[in-house]
Amino acid sequence: MRLRRALTAGALLAVVSGLVGAAGFDIDRPMDEAAARAMLNRLGYGATPGSLVLAREQTPRQYLKRAVVGDTRLPPSVAERIAGLPMAEPLDKIWERLGPGGGARKSANDEEAKKEIRQEENRFASATVQARLLTMANSDNPGHEALLSFWLNHFSIFAPKNLDKLLAADYIRSLDSALRQDSFEALLRAAFYHPAMQVYLDNARSTATTSLAAMRAAKRGKQLGINENLARELLELHTLGVDAGYTQKDVQELARIITGAGIYAPDMRDAMLARAGASRQGLFLFDPRRHDFTEKFFLGQSFPAGQGIAEVDRALHLLAVHPSTAQKIALELARRFLDDEPPAQVVAAMAAGFRHSGGKISATLTPLLESPAFAASLSAPTKFKEPVDYVLSVARAACGDTPINNGRILAATVLDMGEAPLMHTTPDGYPGREADWLSPAAMAKRVRLAMAVAGERLPLAQDDSDRLAGLAALNGDARHFLRGEPCPIDMAVLDKAVGPVAPQAGSPRLAAAERAAILLASPEFMRR
């Protein structure tokens, strides 16, 4: 009761201050503990003792560089757990069994066999979400995971859709590799040329009406045509932005350009594909028999007839280097890592960095780190934590450097809060503004989570159960607790992770569990 009164009375209303001054934040000077903690909250998922030590050995510029191109290392127990999940199996083996025309699908002759395939597909999708959250929670390079999550949300797919259940884990790996190239164009190409995007936005069967495939289908009484979904989202969401001045005709012409792009199926005849001039990149397939080889006019430029996949590459490059793309990406990055309404001059400097560097991610973010607005925001954060940020920061603050091995409880919690990775149904990705996530119901869930973690009732350290009833644990129903190991609360570790808060949270008159809950539910901890 005392705890609940403290929380509802708003006992902790002070805003953390004094971390860094706007005039004194030098991105080439090693960070002190306060600046390192603030950076780990902003470009990461919160501080732990070990991550604070590592961050303090770096300058902000070095931290950013490692966030873009650096490796990720996981605790051995976490790496072992991820390796044991279904999606860790090599994709080519999964595809041979479960891809279109794969062995398991061919032999599934009754409803029970088909049901087993659907259940296995669902396990792949669930495991992908768990693996992603475990990596985000435990990586020794949290800046990289925060940036990768940004790009996975920018190039959003919905993992439960059809074959994307099998492809989502490899999609993450593909964008991860592209991010390390420090290139927006590499990210754009990785997203487009992955079969998961082709499936998600319905381009895998998009077929020009003038193509060989369409004419053959017409003889069998079947009509094939062009789907504009991927072309529209390439323009509106992935690159230029809806206000960039392109027309519906540009959408239609781009849809024609990318006809023939799709996926490779195990039952396809390789010799026939080779004779047709098809080309593969992993499980991505460009089939010229579905492509529109006539002339197109896209964004004011002529695309001559007869080009095939070369014009797809040309269109992607044109989109990647367009000035409107620079402006859109700069604004989205500034909204994620600075403020819901970032200063126009900061966005302009970031867009210039994008243009002058040919779309380097580091060059786009460097003006952000150099800005007085960024330094001031670290001193007094205004960015409200999105649900996944909050859940992971709670877990990291409570567990410190103890590995967080319970991917299922993480997945159940962020699903309940509405922001599980790769689970947004529409291609615009999860929203990131405070108004999108702040509500009484949402705050109640956060307080319940803080109380469950502080009371050591949530087994974040280890999951020994085959039952997924974790959400009931948040409501205090002991009958449904997951078996496992919670992270024992160490107030010294928690204090270091959270940093300065209002005096009431530090009152020695409070029991440790009450004080821990107040810290994790404090207004300061809700911001990053």
PDB file of N, CA, C and O in Angstrom, residues 20-83:
ATOM      1  N   VAL A  20      25.590  16.399 -18.520  1.00  0.00           N
ATOM      2  CA  VAL A  20      26.533  17.059 -19.401  1.00  0.00           C
ATOM      3  C   VAL A  20      25.970  18.421 -19.740  1.00  0.00           C
ATOM      4  O   VAL A  20      24.760  18.597 -19.811  1.00  0.00           O
ATOM      5  N   GLY A  21      26.802  19.380 -19.976  1.00  0.00           N
ATOM      6  CA  GLY A  21      26.340  20.712 -20.353  1.00  0.00           C
ATOM      7  C   GLY A  21      26.385  20.891 -21.838  1.00  0.00           C
ATOM      8  O   GLY A  21      27.216  20.308 -22.523  1.00  0.00           O
ATOM      9  N   ALA A  22      25.491  21.693 -22.377  1.00  0.00           N
ATOM     10  CA  ALA A  22      25.413  21.881 -23.825  1.00  0.00           C
ATOM     11  C   ALA A  22      26.718  22.401 -24.392  1.00  0.00           C
ATOM     12  O   ALA A  22      27.091  22.086 -25.508  1.00  0.00           O
ATOM     13  N   ALA A  23      27.427  23.210 -23.627  1.00  0.00           N
ATOM     14  CA  ALA A  23      28.661  23.789 -24.152  1.00  0.00           C
ATOM     15  C   ALA A  23      29.854  22.886 -23.931  1.00  0.00           C
ATOM     16  O   ALA A  23      30.907  23.097 -24.511  1.00  0.00           O
ATOM     17  N   GLY A  24      29.703  21.852 -23.055  1.00  0.00           N
ATOM     18  CA  GLY A  24      30.865  21.078 -22.682  1.00  0.00           C
ATOM     19  C   GLY A  24      30.888  19.666 -23.211  1.00  0.00           C
ATOM     20  O   GLY A  24      31.718  18.871 -22.779  1.00  0.00           O
ATOM     21  N   PHE A  25      29.970  19.275 -24.079  1.00  0.00           N
ATOM     22  CA  PHE A  25      29.886  17.914 -24.585  1.00  0.00           C
ATOM     23  C   PHE A  25      30.776  17.780 -25.817  1.00  0.00           C
ATOM     24  O   PHE A  25      30.449  18.237 -26.895  1.00  0.00           O
ATOM     25  N   ASP A  26      31.907  17.139 -25.636  1.00  0.00           N
ATOM     26  CA  ASP A  26      32.892  16.972 -26.703  1.00  0.00           C
ATOM     27  C   ASP A  26      32.831  15.526 -27.172  1.00  0.00           C
ATOM     28  O   ASP A  26      33.129  14.601 -26.399  1.00  0.00           O
ATOM     29  N   ILE A  27      32.466  15.280 -28.427  1.00  0.00           N
ATOM     30  CA  ILE A  27      32.293  13.907 -28.887  1.00  0.00           C
ATOM     31  C   ILE A  27      33.613  13.191 -29.097  1.00  0.00           C
ATOM     32  O   ILE A  27      33.621  11.993 -29.391  1.00  0.00           O
ATOM     33  N   ASP A  28      34.727  13.891 -28.926  1.00  0.00           N
ATOM     34  CA  ASP A  28      36.040  13.251 -29.019  1.00  0.00           C
ATOM     35  C   ASP A  28      36.725  13.153 -27.654  1.00  0.00           C
ATOM     36  O   ASP A  28      37.921  12.863 -27.575  1.00  0.00           O
ATOM     37  N   ARG A  29      35.967  13.369 -26.586  1.00  0.00           N
ATOM     38  CA  ARG A  29      36.502  13.216 -25.245  1.00  0.00           C
ATOM     39  C   ARG A  29      35.820  12.022 -24.586  1.00  0.00           C
ATOM     40  O   ARG A  29      34.601  11.862 -24.691  1.00  0.00           O
ATOM     41  N   PRO A  30      36.599  11.137 -23.917  1.00  0.00           N
ATOM     42  CA  PRO A  30      35.977   9.988 -23.243  1.00  0.00           C
ATOM     43  C   PRO A  30      34.862  10.421 -22.313  1.00  0.00           C
ATOM     44  O   PRO A  30      34.942  11.444 -21.636  1.00  0.00           O
ATOM     45  N   MET A  31      33.818   9.617 -22.267  1.00  0.00           N
ATOM     46  CA  MET A  31      32.634   9.962 -21.479  1.00  0.00           C
ATOM     47  C   MET A  31      32.871   9.671 -19.999  1.00  0.00           C
ATOM     48  O   MET A  31      33.526   8.681 -19.650  1.00  0.00           O
ATOM     49  N   ASP A  32      32.336  10.536 -19.130  1.00  0.00           N
ATOM     50  CA  ASP A  32      32.308  10.195 -17.717  1.00  0.00           C
ATOM     51  C   ASP A  32      31.105   9.278 -17.474  1.00  0.00           C
ATOM     52  O   ASP A  32      30.352   8.948 -18.394  1.00  0.00           O
ATOM     53  N   GLU A  33      30.917   8.869 -16.226  1.00  0.00           N
ATOM     54  CA  GLU A  33      29.873   7.883 -15.954  1.00  0.00           C
ATOM     55  C   GLU A  33      28.487   8.413 -16.294  1.00  0.00           C
ATOM     56  O   GLU A  33      27.645   7.690 -16.855  1.00  0.00           O
ATOM     57  N   ALA A  34      28.221   9.670 -15.973  1.00  0.00           N
ATOM     58  CA  ALA A  34      26.899  10.238 -16.249  1.00  0.00           C
ATOM     59  C   ALA A  34      26.623  10.290 -17.743  1.00  0.00           C
ATOM     60  O   ALA A  34      25.526   9.939 -18.197  1.00  0.00           O
ATOM     61  N   ALA A  35      27.605  10.742 -18.517  1.00  0.00           N
ATOM     62  CA  ALA A  35      27.421  10.810 -19.963  1.00  0.00           C
ATOM     63  C   ALA A  35      27.289   9.414 -20.559  1.00  0.00           C
ATOM     64  O   ALA A  35      26.490   9.178 -21.478  1.00  0.00           O
ATOM     65  N   ALA A  36      28.082   8.459 -20.054  1.00  0.00           N
ATOM     66  CA  ALA A  36      28.005   7.086 -20.554  1.00  0.00           C
ATOM     67  C   ALA A  36      26.633   6.483 -20.270  1.00  0.00           C
ATOM     68  O   ALA A  36      26.041   5.815 -21.126  1.00  0.00           O
ATOM     69  N   ARG A  37      26.121   6.733 -19.057  1.00  0.00           N
ATOM     70  CA  ARG A  37      24.786   6.219 -18.718  1.00  0.00           C
ATOM     71  C   ARG A  37      23.734   6.823 -19.643  1.00  0.00           C
ATOM     72  O   ARG A  37      22.847   6.121 -20.149  1.00  0.00           O
ATOM     73  N   ALA A  38      23.831   8.118 -19.872  1.00  0.00           N
ATOM     74  CA  ALA A  38      22.868   8.778 -20.754  1.00  0.00           C
ATOM     75  C   ALA A  38      22.963   8.241 -22.178  1.00  0.00           C
ATOM     76  O   ALA A  38      21.937   8.033 -22.842  1.00  0.00           O
ATOM     77  N   MET A  39      24.174   8.005 -22.664  1.00  0.00           N
ATOM     78  CA  MET A  39      24.350   7.471 -24.018  1.00  0.00           C
ATOM     79  C   MET A  39      23.783   6.059 -24.124  1.00  0.00           C
ATOM     80  O   MET A  39      23.141   5.702 -25.126  1.00  0.00           O
ATOM     81  N   LEU A  40      24.017   5.241 -23.111  1.00  0.00           N
ATOM     82  CA  LEU A  40      23.495   3.873 -23.125  1.00  0.00           C
ATOM     83  C   LEU A  40      21.973   3.860 -23.087  1.00  0.00           C
ATOM     84  O   LEU A  40      21.343   2.935 -23.616  1.00  0.00           O
ATOM     85  N   ASN A  41      21.369   4.856 -22.481  1.00  0.00           N
ATOM     86  CA  ASN A  41      19.912   4.962 -22.492  1.00  0.00           C
ATOM     87  C   ASN A  41      19.389   5.465 -23.827  1.00  0.00           C
ATOM     88  O   ASN A  41      18.339   5.030 -24.296  1.00  0.00           O
ATOM     89  N   ARG A  42      20.119   6.381 -24.440  1.00  0.00           N
ATOM     90  CA  ARG A  42      19.663   6.980 -25.692  1.00  0.00           C
ATOM     91  C   ARG A  42      19.947   6.088 -26.888  1.00  0.00           C
ATOM     92  O   ARG A  42      19.081   5.842 -27.726  1.00  0.00           O
ATOM     93  N   LEU A  43      21.166   5.618 -26.995  1.00  0.00           N
ATOM     94  CA  LEU A  43      21.575   4.773 -28.114  1.00  0.00           C
ATOM     95  C   LEU A  43      21.891   3.388 -27.560  1.00  0.00           C
ATOM     96  O   LEU A  43      23.013   2.901 -27.603  1.00  0.00           O
ATOM     97  N   GLY A  44      20.888   2.777 -26.994  1.00  0.00           N
ATOM     98  CA  GLY A  44      21.020   1.487 -26.352  1.00  0.00           C
ATOM     99  C   GLY A  44      19.774   1.194 -25.550  1.00  0.00           C
ATOM    100  O   GLY A  44      18.740   1.847 -25.727  1.00  0.00           O
ATOM    101  N   TYR A  45      19.864   0.242 -24.630  1.00  0.00           N
ATOM    102  CA  TYR A  45      18.695  -0.159 -23.841  1.00  0.00           C
ATOM    103  C   TYR A  45      18.974  -0.097 -22.346  1.00  0.00           C
ATOM    104  O   TYR A  45      18.471  -0.900 -21.574  1.00  0.00           O
ATOM    105  N   GLY A  46      19.769   0.896 -21.950  1.00  0.00           N
ATOM    106  CA  GLY A  46      20.010   1.108 -20.543  1.00  0.00           C
ATOM    107  C   GLY A  46      21.363   0.576 -20.109  1.00  0.00           C
ATOM    108  O   GLY A  46      21.990  -0.250 -20.764  1.00  0.00           O
ATOM    109  N   ALA A  47      21.801   1.067 -18.964  1.00  0.00           N
ATOM    110  CA  ALA A  47      23.143   0.766 -18.469  1.00  0.00           C
ATOM    111  C   ALA A  47      23.156  -0.482 -17.601  1.00  0.00           C
ATOM    112  O   ALA A  47      22.174  -0.816 -16.930  1.00  0.00           O
ATOM    113  N   THR A  48      24.284  -1.167 -17.625  1.00  0.00           N
ATOM    114  CA  THR A  48      24.644  -2.198 -16.659  1.00  0.00           C
ATOM    115  C   THR A  48      26.051  -1.845 -16.181  1.00  0.00           C
ATOM    116  O   THR A  48      26.748  -1.051 -16.833  1.00  0.00           O
ATOM    117  N   PRO A  49      26.517  -2.419 -15.082  1.00  0.00           N
ATOM    118  CA  PRO A  49      27.873  -2.094 -14.626  1.00  0.00           C
ATOM    119  C   PRO A  49      28.936  -2.329 -15.694  1.00  0.00           C
ATOM    120  O   PRO A  49      29.812  -1.484 -15.919  1.00  0.00           O
ATOM    121  N   GLY A  50      28.857  -3.467 -16.374  1.00  0.00           N
ATOM    122  CA  GLY A  50      29.852  -3.764 -17.405  1.00  0.00           C
ATOM    123  C   GLY A  50      29.772  -2.829 -18.592  1.00  0.00           C
ATOM    124  O   GLY A  50      30.801  -2.397 -19.127  1.00  0.00           O
ATOM    125  N   SER A  51      28.554  -2.510 -19.027  1.00  0.00           N
ATOM    126  CA  SER A  51      28.412  -1.621 -20.188  1.00  0.00           C
ATOM    127  C   SER A  51      28.866  -0.205 -19.850  1.00  0.00           C
ATOM    128  O   SER A  51      29.387   0.513 -20.706  1.00  0.00           O
ATOM    129  N   LEU A  52      28.699   0.208 -18.598  1.00  0.00           N
ATOM    130  CA  LEU A  52      29.182   1.528 -18.184  1.00  0.00           C
ATOM    131  C   LEU A  52      30.699   1.598 -18.246  1.00  0.00           C
ATOM    132  O   LEU A  52      31.270   2.589 -18.714  1.00  0.00           O
ATOM    133  N   VAL A  53      31.357   0.550 -17.797  1.00  0.00           N
ATOM    134  CA  VAL A  53      32.828   0.517 -17.861  1.00  0.00           C
ATOM    135  C   VAL A  53      33.292   0.601 -19.308  1.00  0.00           C
ATOM    136  O   VAL A  53      34.199   1.369 -19.652  1.00  0.00           O
ATOM    137  N   LEU A  54      32.668  -0.182 -20.179  1.00  0.00           N
ATOM    138  CA  LEU A  54      33.067  -0.196 -21.588  1.00  0.00           C
ATOM    139  C   LEU A  54      32.792   1.154 -22.249  1.00  0.00           C
ATOM    140  O   LEU A  54      33.619   1.674 -23.007  1.00  0.00           O
ATOM    141  N   ALA A  55      31.627   1.745 -21.974  1.00  0.00           N
ATOM    142  CA  ALA A  55      31.280   3.030 -22.591  1.00  0.00           C
ATOM    143  C   ALA A  55      32.205   4.142 -22.117  1.00  0.00           C
ATOM    144  O   ALA A  55      32.549   5.052 -22.891  1.00  0.00           O
ATOM    145  N   ARG A  56      32.628   4.085 -20.860  1.00  0.00           N
ATOM    146  CA  ARG A  56      33.501   5.131 -20.333  1.00  0.00           C
ATOM    147  C   ARG A  56      34.894   5.093 -20.972  1.00  0.00           C
ATOM    148  O   ARG A  56      35.634   6.080 -20.908  1.00  0.00           O
ATOM    149  N   GLU A  57      35.244   3.981 -21.581  1.00  0.00           N
ATOM    150  CA  GLU A  57      36.525   3.880 -22.276  1.00  0.00           C
ATOM    151  C   GLU A  57      36.461   4.469 -23.682  1.00  0.00           C
ATOM    152  O   GLU A  57      37.466   4.519 -24.381  1.00  0.00           O
ATOM    153  N   GLN A  58      35.281   4.924 -24.099  1.00  0.00           N
ATOM    154  CA  GLN A  58      35.073   5.407 -25.459  1.00  0.00           C
ATOM    155  C   GLN A  58      34.674   6.886 -25.453  1.00  0.00           C
ATOM    156  O   GLN A  58      34.092   7.375 -24.495  1.00  0.00           O
ATOM    157  N   THR A  59      34.966   7.533 -26.569  1.00  0.00           N
ATOM    158  CA  THR A  59      34.381   8.840 -26.829  1.00  0.00           C
ATOM    159  C   THR A  59      33.021   8.617 -27.489  1.00  0.00           C
ATOM    160  O   THR A  59      32.748   7.527 -28.010  1.00  0.00           O
ATOM    161  N   PRO A  60      32.142   9.616 -27.500  1.00  0.00           N
ATOM    162  CA  PRO A  60      30.880   9.453 -28.225  1.00  0.00           C
ATOM    163  C   PRO A  60      31.080   9.082 -29.690  1.00  0.00           C
ATOM    164  O   PRO A  60      30.311   8.289 -30.242  1.00  0.00           O
ATOM    165  N   ARG A  61      32.124   9.634 -30.322  1.00  0.00           N
ATOM    166  CA  ARG A  61      32.361   9.298 -31.735  1.00  0.00           C
ATOM    167  C   ARG A  61      32.723   7.819 -31.872  1.00  0.00           C
ATOM    168  O   ARG A  61      32.264   7.132 -32.793  1.00  0.00           O
ATOM    169  N   GLN A  62      33.547   7.323 -30.951  1.00  0.00           N
ATOM    170  CA  GLN A  62      33.918   5.911 -30.985  1.00  0.00           C
ATOM    171  C   GLN A  62      32.715   5.027 -30.679  1.00  0.00           C
ATOM    172  O   GLN A  62      32.563   3.950 -31.280  1.00  0.00           O
ATOM    173  N   TYR A  63      31.893   5.462 -29.739  1.00  0.00           N
ATOM    174  CA  TYR A  63      30.682   4.709 -29.416  1.00  0.00           C
ATOM    175  C   TYR A  63      29.787   4.589 -30.646  1.00  0.00           C
ATOM    176  O   TYR A  63      29.254   3.512 -30.951  1.00  0.00           O
ATOM    177  N   LEU A  64      29.626   5.695 -31.381  1.00  0.00           N
ATOM    178  CA  LEU A  64      28.811   5.688 -32.587  1.00  0.00           C
ATOM    179  C   LEU A  64      29.408   4.768 -33.645  1.00  0.00           C
ATOM    180  O   LEU A  64      28.693   3.985 -34.279  1.00  0.00           O
ATOM    181  N   LYS A  65      30.718   4.850 -33.844  1.00  0.00           N
ATOM    182  CA  LYS A  65      31.358   4.005 -34.855  1.00  0.00           C
ATOM    183  C   LYS A  65      31.141   2.531 -34.549  1.00  0.00           C
ATOM    184  O   LYS A  65      30.808   1.737 -35.428  1.00  0.00           O
ATOM    185  N   ARG A  66      31.334   2.170 -33.275  1.00  0.00           N
ATOM    186  CA  ARG A  66      31.119   0.765 -32.900  1.00  0.00           C
ATOM    187  C   ARG A  66      29.650   0.383 -33.053  1.00  0.00           C
ATOM    188  O   ARG A  66      29.335  -0.746 -33.452  1.00  0.00           O
ATOM    189  N   ALA A  67      28.757   1.316 -32.768  1.00  0.00           N
ATOM    190  CA  ALA A  67      27.334   1.034 -32.919  1.00  0.00           C
ATOM    191  C   ALA A  67      26.979   0.712 -34.362  1.00  0.00           C
ATOM    192  O   ALA A  67      26.096  -0.113 -34.627  1.00  0.00           O
ATOM    193  N   VAL A  68      27.663   1.345 -35.299  1.00  0.00           N
ATOM    194  CA  VAL A  68      27.354   1.108 -36.714  1.00  0.00           C
ATOM    195  C   VAL A  68      28.054  -0.145 -37.224  1.00  0.00           C
ATOM    196  O   VAL A  68      27.415  -1.025 -37.802  1.00  0.00           O
ATOM    197  N   VAL A  69      29.346  -0.258 -37.018  1.00  0.00           N
ATOM    198  CA  VAL A  69      30.118  -1.306 -37.703  1.00  0.00           C
ATOM    199  C   VAL A  69      30.680  -2.367 -36.768  1.00  0.00           C
ATOM    200  O   VAL A  69      31.248  -3.355 -37.229  1.00  0.00           O
ATOM    201  N   GLY A  70      30.540  -2.184 -35.460  1.00  0.00           N
ATOM    202  CA  GLY A  70      31.176  -3.097 -34.520  1.00  0.00           C
ATOM    203  C   GLY A  70      30.459  -4.427 -34.378  1.00  0.00           C
ATOM    204  O   GLY A  70      29.274  -4.569 -34.693  1.00  0.00           O
ATOM    205  N   ASP A  71      31.201  -5.418 -33.873  1.00  0.00           N
ATOM    206  CA  ASP A  71      30.639  -6.741 -33.638  1.00  0.00           C
ATOM    207  C   ASP A  71      29.760  -6.744 -32.396  1.00  0.00           C
ATOM    208  O   ASP A  71      29.857  -5.869 -31.534  1.00  0.00           O
ATOM    209  N   THR A  72      28.909  -7.753 -32.313  1.00  0.00           N
ATOM    210  CA  THR A  72      28.084  -7.985 -31.138  1.00  0.00           C
ATOM    211  C   THR A  72      28.527  -9.293 -30.488  1.00  0.00           C
ATOM    212  O   THR A  72      28.625 -10.319 -31.165  1.00  0.00           O
ATOM    213  N   ARG A  73      28.784  -9.237 -29.190  1.00  0.00           N
ATOM    214  CA  ARG A  73      29.106 -10.453 -28.440  1.00  0.00           C
ATOM    215  C   ARG A  73      28.042 -10.663 -27.379  1.00  0.00           C
ATOM    216  O   ARG A  73      27.577  -9.717 -26.744  1.00  0.00           O
ATOM    217  N   LEU A  74      27.680 -11.921 -27.185  1.00  0.00           N
ATOM    218  CA  LEU A  74      26.662 -12.290 -26.209  1.00  0.00           C
ATOM    219  C   LEU A  74      27.267 -13.193 -25.150  1.00  0.00           C
ATOM    220  O   LEU A  74      28.224 -13.927 -25.424  1.00  0.00           O
ATOM    221  N   PRO A  75      26.724 -13.187 -23.932  1.00  0.00           N
ATOM    222  CA  PRO A  75      27.161 -14.154 -22.926  1.00  0.00           C
ATOM    223  C   PRO A  75      26.981 -15.576 -23.466  1.00  0.00           C
ATOM    224  O   PRO A  75      26.011 -15.852 -24.183  1.00  0.00           O
ATOM    225  N   PRO A  76      27.889 -16.486 -23.137  1.00  0.00           N
ATOM    226  CA  PRO A  76      27.798 -17.852 -23.681  1.00  0.00           C
ATOM    227  C   PRO A  76      26.448 -18.517 -23.452  1.00  0.00           C
ATOM    228  O   PRO A  76      25.935 -19.200 -24.345  1.00  0.00           O
ATOM    229  N   SER A  77      25.850 -18.320 -22.280  1.00  0.00           N
ATOM    230  CA  SER A  77      24.566 -18.975 -22.011  1.00  0.00           C
ATOM    231  C   SER A  77      23.470 -18.455 -22.935  1.00  0.00           C
ATOM    232  O   SER A  77      22.588 -19.211 -23.366  1.00  0.00           O
ATOM    233  N   VAL A  78      23.523 -17.147 -23.256  1.00  0.00           N
ATOM    234  CA  VAL A  78      22.523 -16.567 -24.153  1.00  0.00           C
ATOM    235  C   VAL A  78      22.753 -17.056 -25.580  1.00  0.00           C
ATOM    236  O   VAL A  78      21.804 -17.432 -26.288  1.00  0.00           O
ATOM    237  N   ALA A  79      24.001 -17.049 -26.017  1.00  0.00           N
ATOM    238  CA  ALA A  79      24.320 -17.538 -27.360  1.00  0.00           C
ATOM    239  C   ALA A  79      23.885 -18.994 -27.513  1.00  0.00           C
ATOM    240  O   ALA A  79      23.346 -19.395 -28.568  1.00  0.00           O
ATOM    241  N   GLU A  80      24.101 -19.789 -26.469  1.00  0.00           N
ATOM    242  CA  GLU A  80      23.700 -21.199 -26.517  1.00  0.00           C
ATOM    243  C   GLU A  80      22.189 -21.333 -26.595  1.00  0.00           C
ATOM    244  O   GLU A  80      21.662 -22.165 -27.335  1.00  0.00           O
ATOM    245  N   ARG A  81      21.481 -20.506 -25.828  1.00  0.00           N
ATOM    246  CA  ARG A  81      20.016 -20.568 -25.860  1.00  0.00           C
ATOM    247  C   ARG A  81      19.479 -20.195 -27.245  1.00  0.00           C
ATOM    248  O   ARG A  81      18.580 -20.858 -27.778  1.00  0.00           O
ATOM    249  N   ILE A  82      20.015 -19.133 -27.848  1.00  0.00           N
ATOM    250  CA  ILE A  82      19.575 -18.729 -29.184  1.00  0.00           C
ATOM    251  C   ILE A  82      19.888 -19.818 -30.203  1.00  0.00           C
ATOM    252  O   ILE A  82      19.073 -20.113 -31.090  1.00  0.00           O
ATOM    253  N   ALA A  83      21.067 -20.435 -30.070  1.00  0.00           N
ATOM    254  CA  ALA A  83      21.454 -21.494 -31.008  1.00  0.00           C
ATOM    255  C   ALA A  83      20.532 -22.702 -30.924  1.00  0.00           C
ATOM    256  O   ALA A  83      20.440 -23.488 -31.881  1.00  0.00           O
TER     257      ALA A  83
END
